[in-house]
Short mmCIF file of C-alpha atoms in Angstrom, two decimals:
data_model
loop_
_atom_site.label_atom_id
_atom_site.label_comp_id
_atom_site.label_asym_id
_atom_site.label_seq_id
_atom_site.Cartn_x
_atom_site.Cartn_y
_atom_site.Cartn_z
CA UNK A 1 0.35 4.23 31.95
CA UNK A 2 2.63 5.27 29.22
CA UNK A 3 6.19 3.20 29.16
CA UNK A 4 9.40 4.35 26.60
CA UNK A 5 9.11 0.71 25.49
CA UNK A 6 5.50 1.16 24.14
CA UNK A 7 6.87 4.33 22.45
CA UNK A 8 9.18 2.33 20.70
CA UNK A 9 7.29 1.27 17.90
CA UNK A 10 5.67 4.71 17.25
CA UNK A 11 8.70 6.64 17.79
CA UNK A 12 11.70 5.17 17.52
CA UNK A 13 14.17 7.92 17.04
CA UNK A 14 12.88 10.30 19.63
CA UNK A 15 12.70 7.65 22.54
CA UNK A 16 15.84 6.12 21.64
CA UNK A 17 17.86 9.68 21.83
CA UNK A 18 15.69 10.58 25.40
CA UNK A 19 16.58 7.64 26.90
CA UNK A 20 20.15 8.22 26.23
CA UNK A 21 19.97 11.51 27.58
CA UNK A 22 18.35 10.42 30.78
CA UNK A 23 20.68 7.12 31.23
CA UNK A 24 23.84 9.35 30.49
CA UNK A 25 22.03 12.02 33.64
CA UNK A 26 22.56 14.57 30.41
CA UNK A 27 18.86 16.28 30.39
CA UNK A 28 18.75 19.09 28.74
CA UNK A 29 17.41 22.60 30.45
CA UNK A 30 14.26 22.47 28.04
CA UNK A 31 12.42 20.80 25.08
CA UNK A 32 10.56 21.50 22.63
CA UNK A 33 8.14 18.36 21.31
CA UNK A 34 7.19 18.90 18.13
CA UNK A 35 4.37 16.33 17.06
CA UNK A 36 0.45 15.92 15.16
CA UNK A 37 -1.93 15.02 17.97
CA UNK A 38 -1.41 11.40 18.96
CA UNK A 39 2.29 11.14 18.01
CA UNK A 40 3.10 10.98 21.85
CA UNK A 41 3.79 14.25 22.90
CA UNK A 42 2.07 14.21 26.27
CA UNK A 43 3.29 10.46 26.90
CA UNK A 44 6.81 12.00 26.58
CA UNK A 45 6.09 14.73 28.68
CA UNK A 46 4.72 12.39 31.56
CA UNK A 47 7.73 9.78 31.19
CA UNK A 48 10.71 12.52 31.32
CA UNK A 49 8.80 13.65 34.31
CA UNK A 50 9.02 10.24 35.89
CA UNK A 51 12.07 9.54 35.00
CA UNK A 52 13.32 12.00 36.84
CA UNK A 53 11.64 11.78 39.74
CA UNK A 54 11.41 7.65 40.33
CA UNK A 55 13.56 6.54 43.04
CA UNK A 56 12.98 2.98 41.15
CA UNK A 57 14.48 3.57 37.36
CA UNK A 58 15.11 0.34 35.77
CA UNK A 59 17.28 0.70 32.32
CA UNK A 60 15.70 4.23 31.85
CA UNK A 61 12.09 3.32 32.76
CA UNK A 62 10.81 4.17 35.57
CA UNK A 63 8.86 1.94 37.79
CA UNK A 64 5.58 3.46 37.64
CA UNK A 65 4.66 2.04 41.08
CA UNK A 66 6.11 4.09 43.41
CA UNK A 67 4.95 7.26 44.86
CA UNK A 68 6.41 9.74 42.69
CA UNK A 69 5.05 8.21 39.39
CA UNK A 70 1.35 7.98 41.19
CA UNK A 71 1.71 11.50 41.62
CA UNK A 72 2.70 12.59 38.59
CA UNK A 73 0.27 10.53 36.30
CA UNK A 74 -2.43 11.85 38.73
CA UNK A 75 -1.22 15.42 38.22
CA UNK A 76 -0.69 15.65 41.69
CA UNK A 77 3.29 15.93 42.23
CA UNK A 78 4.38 19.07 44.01
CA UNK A 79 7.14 19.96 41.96
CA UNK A 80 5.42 18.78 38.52
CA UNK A 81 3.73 21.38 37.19
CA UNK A 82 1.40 21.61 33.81
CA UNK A 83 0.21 24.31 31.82
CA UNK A 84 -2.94 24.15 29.45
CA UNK A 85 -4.33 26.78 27.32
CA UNK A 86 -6.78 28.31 29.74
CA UNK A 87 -9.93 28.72 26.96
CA UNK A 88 -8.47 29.45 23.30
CA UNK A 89 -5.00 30.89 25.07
CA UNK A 90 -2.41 30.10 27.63
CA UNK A 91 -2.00 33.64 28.99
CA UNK A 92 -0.20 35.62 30.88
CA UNK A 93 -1.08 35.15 34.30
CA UNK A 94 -0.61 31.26 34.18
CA UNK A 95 3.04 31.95 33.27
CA UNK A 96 3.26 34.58 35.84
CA UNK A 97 2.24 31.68 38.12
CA UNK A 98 4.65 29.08 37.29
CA UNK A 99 7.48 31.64 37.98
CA UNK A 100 5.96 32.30 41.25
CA UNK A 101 5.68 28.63 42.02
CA UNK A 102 9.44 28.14 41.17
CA UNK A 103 10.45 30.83 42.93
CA UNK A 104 10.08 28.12 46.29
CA UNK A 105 12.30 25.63 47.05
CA UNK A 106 11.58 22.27 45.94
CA UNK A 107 8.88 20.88 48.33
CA UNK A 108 10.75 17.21 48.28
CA UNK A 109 13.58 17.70 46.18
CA UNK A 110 15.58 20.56 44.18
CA UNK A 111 14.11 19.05 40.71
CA UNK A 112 11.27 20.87 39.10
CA UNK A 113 9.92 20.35 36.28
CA UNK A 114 7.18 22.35 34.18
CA UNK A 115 5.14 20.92 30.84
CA UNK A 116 3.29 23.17 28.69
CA UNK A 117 0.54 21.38 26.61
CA UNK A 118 -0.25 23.42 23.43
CA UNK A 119 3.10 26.02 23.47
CA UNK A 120 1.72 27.84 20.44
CA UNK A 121 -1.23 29.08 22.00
CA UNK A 122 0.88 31.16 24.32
CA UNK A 123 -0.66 35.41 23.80
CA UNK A 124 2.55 37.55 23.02
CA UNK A 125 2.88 38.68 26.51
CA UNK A 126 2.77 35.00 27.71
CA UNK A 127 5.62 33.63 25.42
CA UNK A 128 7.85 37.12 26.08
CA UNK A 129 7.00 35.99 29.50
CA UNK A 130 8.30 32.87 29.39
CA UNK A 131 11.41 33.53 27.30
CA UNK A 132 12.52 35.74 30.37
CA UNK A 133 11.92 32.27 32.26
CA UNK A 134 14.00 30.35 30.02
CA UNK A 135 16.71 32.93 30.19
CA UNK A 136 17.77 32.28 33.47
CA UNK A 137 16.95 28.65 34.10
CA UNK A 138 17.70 27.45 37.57
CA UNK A 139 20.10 24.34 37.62
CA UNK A 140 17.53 21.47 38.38
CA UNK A 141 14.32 23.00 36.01
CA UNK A 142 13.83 21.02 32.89
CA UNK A 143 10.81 22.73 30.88
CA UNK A 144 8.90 20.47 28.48
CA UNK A 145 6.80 22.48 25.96
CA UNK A 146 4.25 20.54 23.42
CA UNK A 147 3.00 21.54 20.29
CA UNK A 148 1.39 20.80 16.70
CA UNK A 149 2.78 24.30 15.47
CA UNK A 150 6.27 25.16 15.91
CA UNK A 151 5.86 27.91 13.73
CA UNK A 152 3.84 30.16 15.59
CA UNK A 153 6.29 29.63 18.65
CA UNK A 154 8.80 32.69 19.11
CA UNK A 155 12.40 31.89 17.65
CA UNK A 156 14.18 32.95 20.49
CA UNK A 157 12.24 30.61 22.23
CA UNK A 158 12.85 27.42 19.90
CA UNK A 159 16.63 28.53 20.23
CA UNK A 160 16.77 27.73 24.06
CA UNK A 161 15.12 24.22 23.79
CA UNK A 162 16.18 21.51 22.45
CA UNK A 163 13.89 20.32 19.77
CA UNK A 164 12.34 16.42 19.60
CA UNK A 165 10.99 15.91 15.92
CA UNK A 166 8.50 13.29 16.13
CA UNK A 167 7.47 11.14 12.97
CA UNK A 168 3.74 11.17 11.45
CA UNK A 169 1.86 8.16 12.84
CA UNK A 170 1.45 5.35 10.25
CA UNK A 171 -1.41 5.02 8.40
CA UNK A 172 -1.56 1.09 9.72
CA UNK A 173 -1.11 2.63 13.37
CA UNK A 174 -4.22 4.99 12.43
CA UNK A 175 -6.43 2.88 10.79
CA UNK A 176 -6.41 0.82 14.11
CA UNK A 177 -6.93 3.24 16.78
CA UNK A 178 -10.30 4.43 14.38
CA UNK A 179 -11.26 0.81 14.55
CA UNK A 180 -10.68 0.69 17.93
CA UNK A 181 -12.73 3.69 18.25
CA UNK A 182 -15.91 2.10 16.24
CA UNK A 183 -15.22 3.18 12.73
CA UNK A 184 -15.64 0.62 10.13
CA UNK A 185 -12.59 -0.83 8.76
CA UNK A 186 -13.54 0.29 5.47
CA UNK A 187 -14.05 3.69 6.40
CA UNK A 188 -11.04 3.74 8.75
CA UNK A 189 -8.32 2.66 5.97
CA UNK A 190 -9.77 5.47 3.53
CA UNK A 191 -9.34 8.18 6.46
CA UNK A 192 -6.03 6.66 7.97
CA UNK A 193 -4.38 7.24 4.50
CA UNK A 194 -5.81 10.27 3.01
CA UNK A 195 -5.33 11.86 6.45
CA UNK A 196 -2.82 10.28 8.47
CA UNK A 197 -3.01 13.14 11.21
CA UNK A 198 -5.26 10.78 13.78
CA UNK A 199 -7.83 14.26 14.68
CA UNK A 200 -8.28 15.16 11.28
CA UNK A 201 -8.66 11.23 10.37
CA UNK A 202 -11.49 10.95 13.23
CA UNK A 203 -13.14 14.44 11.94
CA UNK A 204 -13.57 12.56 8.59
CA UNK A 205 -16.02 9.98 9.91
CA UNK A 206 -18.28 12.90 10.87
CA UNK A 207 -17.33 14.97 7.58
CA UNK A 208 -20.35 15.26 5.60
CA UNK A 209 -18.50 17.65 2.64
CA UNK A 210 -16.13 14.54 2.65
CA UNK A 211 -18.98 12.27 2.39
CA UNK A 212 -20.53 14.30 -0.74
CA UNK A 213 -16.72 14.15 -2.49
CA UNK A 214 -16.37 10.77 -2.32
CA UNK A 215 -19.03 10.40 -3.73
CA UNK A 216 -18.65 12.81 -6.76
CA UNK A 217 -15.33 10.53 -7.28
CA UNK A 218 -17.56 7.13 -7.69
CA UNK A 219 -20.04 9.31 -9.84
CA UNK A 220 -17.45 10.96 -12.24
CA UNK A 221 -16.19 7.65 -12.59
CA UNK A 222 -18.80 5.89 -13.69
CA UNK A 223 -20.14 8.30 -15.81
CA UNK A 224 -16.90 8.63 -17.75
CA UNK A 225 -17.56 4.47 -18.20
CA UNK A 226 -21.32 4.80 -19.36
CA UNK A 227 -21.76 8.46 -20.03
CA UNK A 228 -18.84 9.89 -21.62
CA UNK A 229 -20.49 12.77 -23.56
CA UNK A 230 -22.11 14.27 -20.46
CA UNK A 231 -19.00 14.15 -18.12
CA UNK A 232 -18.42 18.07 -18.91
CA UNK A 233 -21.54 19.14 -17.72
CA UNK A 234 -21.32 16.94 -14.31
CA UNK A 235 -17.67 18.92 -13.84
CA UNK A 236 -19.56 22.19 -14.39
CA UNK A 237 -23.11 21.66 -12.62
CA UNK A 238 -21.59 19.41 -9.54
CA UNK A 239 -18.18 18.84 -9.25
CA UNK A 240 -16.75 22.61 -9.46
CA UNK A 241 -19.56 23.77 -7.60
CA UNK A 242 -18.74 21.52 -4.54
CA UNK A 243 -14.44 21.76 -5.13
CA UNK A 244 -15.16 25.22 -4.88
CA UNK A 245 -11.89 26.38 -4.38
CA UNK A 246 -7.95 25.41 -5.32
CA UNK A 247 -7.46 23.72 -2.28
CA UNK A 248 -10.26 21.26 -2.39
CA UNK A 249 -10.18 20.69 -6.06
CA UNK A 250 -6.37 19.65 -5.72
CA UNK A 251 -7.84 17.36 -3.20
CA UNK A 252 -10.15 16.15 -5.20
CA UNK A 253 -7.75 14.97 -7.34
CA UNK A 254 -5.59 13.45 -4.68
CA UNK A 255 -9.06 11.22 -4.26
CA UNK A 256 -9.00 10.32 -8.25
CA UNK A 257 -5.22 9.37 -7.32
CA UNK A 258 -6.36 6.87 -4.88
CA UNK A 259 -9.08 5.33 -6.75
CA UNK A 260 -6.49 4.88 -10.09
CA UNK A 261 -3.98 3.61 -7.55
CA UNK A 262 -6.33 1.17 -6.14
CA UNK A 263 -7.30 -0.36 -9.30
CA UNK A 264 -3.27 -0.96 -10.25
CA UNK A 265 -3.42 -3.00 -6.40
CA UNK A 266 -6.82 -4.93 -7.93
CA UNK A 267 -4.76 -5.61 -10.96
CA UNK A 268 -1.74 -7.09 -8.95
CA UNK A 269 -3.86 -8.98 -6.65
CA UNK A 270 -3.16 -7.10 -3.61
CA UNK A 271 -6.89 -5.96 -2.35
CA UNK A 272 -5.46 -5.68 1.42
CA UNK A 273 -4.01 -2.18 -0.14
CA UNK A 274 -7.00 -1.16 -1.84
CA UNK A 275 -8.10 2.36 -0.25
CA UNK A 276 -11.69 2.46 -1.45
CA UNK A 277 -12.89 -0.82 0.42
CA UNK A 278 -16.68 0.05 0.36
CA UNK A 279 -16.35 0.79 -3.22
CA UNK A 280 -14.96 -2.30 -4.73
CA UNK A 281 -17.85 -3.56 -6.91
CA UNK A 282 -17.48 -0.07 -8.52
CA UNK A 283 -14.22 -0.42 -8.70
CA UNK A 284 -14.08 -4.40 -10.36
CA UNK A 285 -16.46 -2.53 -12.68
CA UNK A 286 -13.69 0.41 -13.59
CA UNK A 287 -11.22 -2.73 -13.68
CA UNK A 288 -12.76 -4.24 -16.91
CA UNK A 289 -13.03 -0.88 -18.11
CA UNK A 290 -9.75 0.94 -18.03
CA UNK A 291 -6.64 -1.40 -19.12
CA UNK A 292 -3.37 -1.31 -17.32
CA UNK A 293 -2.12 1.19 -19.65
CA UNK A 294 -4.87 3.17 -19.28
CA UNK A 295 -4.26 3.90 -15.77
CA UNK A 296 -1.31 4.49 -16.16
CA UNK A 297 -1.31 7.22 -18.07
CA UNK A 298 -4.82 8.42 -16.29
CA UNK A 299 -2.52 9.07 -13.39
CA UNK A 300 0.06 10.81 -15.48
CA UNK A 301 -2.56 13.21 -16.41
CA UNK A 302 -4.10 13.61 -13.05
CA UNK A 303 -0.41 14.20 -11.69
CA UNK A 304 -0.26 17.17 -14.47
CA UNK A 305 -3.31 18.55 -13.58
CA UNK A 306 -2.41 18.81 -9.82
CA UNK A 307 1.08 20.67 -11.74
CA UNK A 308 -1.09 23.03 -13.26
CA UNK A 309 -3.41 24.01 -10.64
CA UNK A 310 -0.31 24.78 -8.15
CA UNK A 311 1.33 26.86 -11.13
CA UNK A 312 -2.15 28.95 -11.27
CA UNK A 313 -3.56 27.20 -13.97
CA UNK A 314 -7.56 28.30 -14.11
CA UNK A 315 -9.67 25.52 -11.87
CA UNK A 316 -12.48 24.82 -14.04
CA UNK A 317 -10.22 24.86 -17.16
CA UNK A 318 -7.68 22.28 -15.45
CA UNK A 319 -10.91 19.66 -14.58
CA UNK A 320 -12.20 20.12 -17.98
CA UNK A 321 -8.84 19.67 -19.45
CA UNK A 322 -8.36 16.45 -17.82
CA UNK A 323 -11.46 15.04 -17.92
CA UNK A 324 -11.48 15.47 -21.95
CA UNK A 325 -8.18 13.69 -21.81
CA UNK A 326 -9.54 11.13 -19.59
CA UNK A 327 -12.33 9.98 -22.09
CA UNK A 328 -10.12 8.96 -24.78
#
């Protein structure tokens, strides 16, 4: 069960200013949690809930013992209510429901409360729907709405909630849950830090377009140590064929930041930052070959590159560019 105190560490700003709010009885009307999957959004969601239901709050936590919390972690409290997208939507009719339901009296109480997992999946009609809701809010209704996508939740909607910002998760915090989860630490630092968005992090591990790019990175690599002259036909016969587009070439390059970066860590005897952990004979072999300086500037150009690309510069033309610049 989910505690404010083992929010803390994840998000220290957002449970700090909630349990002020619910110490100081100042809860506002609604919310709106604004967070990458497993920043805490639900755990939020469940604790307000509590909070405001326990008969047994301690110092803003709430006891998680009594029968109010049971209910409400079971999803099973009368005057709890959540809302999930009901297949790719939340529709309508589930919103025409929850004003239904609070059109009754409180079954123990006057407090109701209502979280909606996924807000921005809401159809048109359901969000218009529940904007009427929010605009005449009933004196004990909090509303709790979660999502990865602000953006694609109506304005006049965002303007009657409160919002709670929460902060990335860590790449540290990451990397553990995906060892947790059975991914090798090796692979679980390179995911954790290129994608520190923990779904996208776990999709990685099954990624097998990631799996090819990585890789391409080792490859180019070593062939601009052994086999300099033929690097411009491995741009143009692999590498632009798989980046295929702007967007994954300018990742590609974020990769060739990594690996530069991680040989400057090598250098400064700091392998606990390295990114490329199941690459490091490759990369003590890329150690002896580029010199401090060299990296340096490598990363300068790679930097420029990524300039040029966003400013429209030709794909192909970029990668050549910097590759020729590269082997000298």
């Amino acid at each position: 069960m989910a505690k404010w105190s083992n929010l803390t560490e994840r998000q220290p700003i957002a449970t700090k200013m909630l349990k002020q709010m619910l110490l100081r009885n100042r809860v506002a009307h609604a919310y709106l949690i604004q967070g990458d999957e497993g920043t805490g959004k639900k755990e939020i969601g469940y604790l307000i809930a509590k909070s405001l239901f326990c008969q047994q709050v301690r110092d803003g936590e709430p006891c998680d013992q009594c029968i109010e919390c049971n209910r409400i972690e079971s999803g099973n409290h009368p005057d709890v209510h959540w809302i999930q997208p009901d297949g790719a939507s939340i529709k309508i009719d589930q919103i025409a429901q929850l004003q239904k339901e609070f059109t009754y009296k409180g079954m123990e109480s006057n407090q109701k409360v209502y979280l909606i997992y996924h807000a921005d999946l809401m159809t048109a009609n359901a969000a218009n729907r529940l904007l009427k809701f929010l605009e005449e809010p009933s004196q004990k209704t909090t509303a709790i709405l979660m999502t990865e996508n602000s953006q694609a939740i109506l304005d006049t909607i965002k303007s009657r909630c409160q919002t709670i910002m929460l902060k990335p998760l860590s790449p540290t915090y990451v990397q553990s849950i995906l060892e947790e989860e059975g991914i090798s630490p090796e692979n679980a630092r390179l995911f954790s830090v290129i994608m520190p968005n923990l779904q996208q992090a776990r999709e990685l591990d099954q990624d097998e377009w990631f799996a090819q790019a990585r890789s391409l990175v080792v490859q180019l690599i070593g062939t601009l140590q052994s086999n300099p002259d033929e690097t411009l036909l491995f741009i143009q016969k692999q590498w632009i064929d798989h980046f295929s587009d702007r967007d994954k070439l300018n990742f590609s390059l974020d990769l060739l930041i990594y690996w530069f970066k991680d040989l400057v860590y090598l250098n400064l005897d700091q392998d606990d930052q390295v990114v490329f952990q199941s690459y490091l004979k490759e990369l003590e072999q890329a150690r002896w070959h580029w010199s401090q300086a060299d990296i340096v500037e490598t990363l300068a150009l790679i930097l420029e590159a990524k300039k040029q690309l966003m400013q429209n510069g030709h794909p192909t033309l970029v990668m050549e560019k910097l590759v020729l610049q590269m082997q000298r």
